[in-house]
């Protein structure tokens, strides 16, 4: 498998999977219960982690996936990291976290 793809997920779904593997139940609960204002504030710090962890400045497949998920025609790394965070929150709130726990 391509090493870049292994380390840097090409889709929002795989990025969320990777984040979920490292989140404690407590962190999941905090994210799940954030309103929009708190999620935006949390993004100021956690968004930096997402941008660096998934190398959003050069991960064109993931940026394209963020466009598809959001319905936007183009996104920058800041927007992409927020889209990933929103999808993370959505997935936690739907209870769809068990599939990544192996």
mmCIF file of C-alpha atoms in Angstrom:
data_model
loop_
_atom_site.group_PDB
_atom_site.id
_atom_site.type_symbol
_atom_site.label_atom_id
_atom_site.label_comp_id
_atom_site.label_asym_id
_atom_site.label_seq_id
_atom_site.Cartn_x
_atom_site.Cartn_y
_atom_site.Cartn_z
ATOM 1 C CA UNK A 1 0.000 0.000 0.000
ATOM 2 C CA UNK A 2 1.096 3.556 -0.632
ATOM 3 C CA UNK A 3 2.844 4.881 2.500
ATOM 4 C CA UNK A 4 1.297 8.349 2.058
ATOM 5 C CA UNK A 5 -2.199 6.834 2.007
ATOM 6 C CA UNK A 6 -1.433 4.743 5.094
ATOM 7 C CA UNK A 7 -0.252 7.703 7.127
ATOM 8 C CA UNK A 8 -2.458 10.441 5.663
ATOM 9 C CA UNK A 9 -6.047 9.327 5.030
ATOM 10 C CA UNK A 10 -7.541 10.246 1.647
ATOM 11 C CA UNK A 11 -11.132 10.604 2.872
ATOM 12 C CA UNK A 12 -13.001 12.350 5.656
ATOM 13 C CA UNK A 13 -14.379 9.009 6.819
ATOM 14 C CA UNK A 14 -10.896 7.530 7.235
ATOM 15 C CA UNK A 15 -9.633 10.690 8.960
ATOM 16 C CA UNK A 16 -12.503 10.500 11.452
ATOM 17 C CA UNK A 17 -11.801 6.780 11.974
ATOM 18 C CA UNK A 18 -8.191 7.585 12.800
ATOM 19 C CA UNK A 19 -9.131 10.322 15.278
ATOM 20 C CA UNK A 20 -11.724 8.112 16.965
ATOM 21 C CA UNK A 21 -9.132 5.432 17.631
ATOM 22 C CA UNK A 22 -7.222 7.872 19.847
ATOM 23 C CA UNK A 23 -10.099 9.573 21.663
ATOM 24 C CA UNK A 24 -11.065 8.553 25.164
ATOM 25 C CA UNK A 25 -14.716 8.107 26.083
ATOM 26 C CA UNK A 26 -14.457 11.345 28.057
ATOM 27 C CA UNK A 27 -13.115 13.283 25.048
ATOM 28 C CA UNK A 28 -15.822 11.812 22.826
ATOM 29 C CA UNK A 29 -18.439 12.924 25.321
ATOM 30 C CA UNK A 30 -17.027 16.464 25.445
ATOM 31 C CA UNK A 31 -17.006 16.756 21.649
ATOM 32 C CA UNK A 32 -20.476 15.258 21.359
ATOM 33 C CA UNK A 33 -21.928 17.858 23.723
ATOM 34 C CA UNK A 34 -20.339 20.960 22.176
ATOM 35 C CA UNK A 35 -22.693 23.495 20.648
ATOM 36 C CA UNK A 36 -21.618 25.277 17.454
ATOM 37 C CA UNK A 37 -19.925 28.137 19.304
ATOM 38 C CA UNK A 38 -17.893 25.766 21.488
ATOM 39 C CA UNK A 39 -17.008 23.584 18.508
ATOM 40 C CA UNK A 40 -15.654 26.624 16.657
ATOM 41 C CA UNK A 41 -13.601 27.627 19.719
ATOM 42 C CA UNK A 42 -12.312 24.046 20.079
ATOM 43 C CA UNK A 43 -11.383 24.085 16.398
ATOM 44 C CA UNK A 44 -8.922 26.915 17.038
ATOM 45 C CA UNK A 45 -6.620 24.455 18.807
ATOM 46 C CA UNK A 46 -7.701 21.001 17.623
ATOM 47 C CA UNK A 47 -7.853 22.197 14.028
ATOM 48 C CA UNK A 48 -4.089 22.751 14.104
ATOM 49 C CA UNK A 49 -3.635 19.139 15.184
ATOM 50 C CA UNK A 50 -5.892 17.921 12.360
ATOM 51 C CA UNK A 51 -4.091 20.033 9.742
ATOM 52 C CA UNK A 52 -0.693 18.734 10.845
ATOM 53 C CA UNK A 53 -1.708 15.139 11.533
ATOM 54 C CA UNK A 54 -3.266 14.681 8.094
ATOM 55 C CA UNK A 55 -0.947 17.071 6.233
ATOM 56 C CA UNK A 56 -3.812 19.057 4.800
ATOM 57 C CA UNK A 57 -1.459 21.396 2.938
ATOM 58 C CA UNK A 58 -0.567 18.587 0.535
ATOM 59 C CA UNK A 59 -3.255 15.961 0.924
ATOM 60 C CA UNK A 60 -5.324 16.736 -2.163
ATOM 61 C CA UNK A 61 -7.461 13.575 -1.908
ATOM 62 C CA UNK A 62 -8.565 14.534 1.618
ATOM 63 C CA UNK A 63 -9.247 18.134 0.582
ATOM 64 C CA UNK A 64 -11.365 16.815 -2.298
ATOM 65 C CA UNK A 65 -13.233 14.530 0.107
ATOM 66 C CA UNK A 66 -13.914 17.532 2.363
ATOM 67 C CA UNK A 67 -15.394 19.327 -0.652
ATOM 68 C CA UNK A 68 -17.650 16.368 -1.367
ATOM 69 C CA UNK A 69 -18.806 16.118 2.252
ATOM 70 C CA UNK A 70 -19.444 19.847 2.610
ATOM 71 C CA UNK A 71 -20.839 20.539 -0.839
ATOM 72 C CA UNK A 72 -18.262 23.276 -1.397
ATOM 73 C CA UNK A 73 -16.321 23.504 -4.652
ATOM 74 C CA UNK A 74 -13.021 24.331 -2.931
ATOM 75 C CA UNK A 75 -11.738 24.331 0.653
ATOM 76 C CA UNK A 76 -8.543 25.461 2.309
ATOM 77 C CA UNK A 77 -6.827 23.469 5.087
ATOM 78 C CA UNK A 78 -8.555 25.499 7.839
ATOM 79 C CA UNK A 79 -11.977 24.813 6.369
ATOM 80 C CA UNK A 80 -11.102 21.167 5.801
ATOM 81 C CA UNK A 81 -10.041 20.668 9.412
ATOM 82 C CA UNK A 82 -13.357 22.136 10.588
ATOM 83 C CA UNK A 83 -15.291 19.874 8.214
ATOM 84 C CA UNK A 84 -13.448 16.861 9.641
ATOM 85 C CA UNK A 85 -14.221 18.041 13.181
ATOM 86 C CA UNK A 86 -17.915 18.469 12.329
ATOM 87 C CA UNK A 87 -18.016 14.966 10.857
ATOM 88 C CA UNK A 88 -16.281 13.633 13.974
ATOM 89 C CA UNK A 89 -18.930 15.210 16.174
ATOM 90 C CA UNK A 90 -21.706 13.930 13.919
ATOM 91 C CA UNK A 91 -20.307 10.384 14.005
ATOM 92 C CA UNK A 92 -19.975 10.413 17.798
ATOM 93 C CA UNK A 93 -23.532 11.716 18.189
ATOM 94 C CA UNK A 94 -24.854 9.015 15.865
ATOM 95 C CA UNK A 95 -23.137 6.394 18.003
ATOM 96 C CA UNK A 96 -21.198 5.227 14.957
ATOM 97 C CA UNK A 97 -17.877 4.750 16.732
ATOM 98 C CA UNK A 98 -17.874 1.006 17.329
ATOM 99 C CA UNK A 99 -16.799 0.072 13.819
ATOM 100 C CA UNK A 100 -13.362 1.635 14.300
ATOM 101 C CA UNK A 101 -12.654 -0.108 17.597
ATOM 102 C CA UNK A 102 -10.872 -3.319 16.654
#
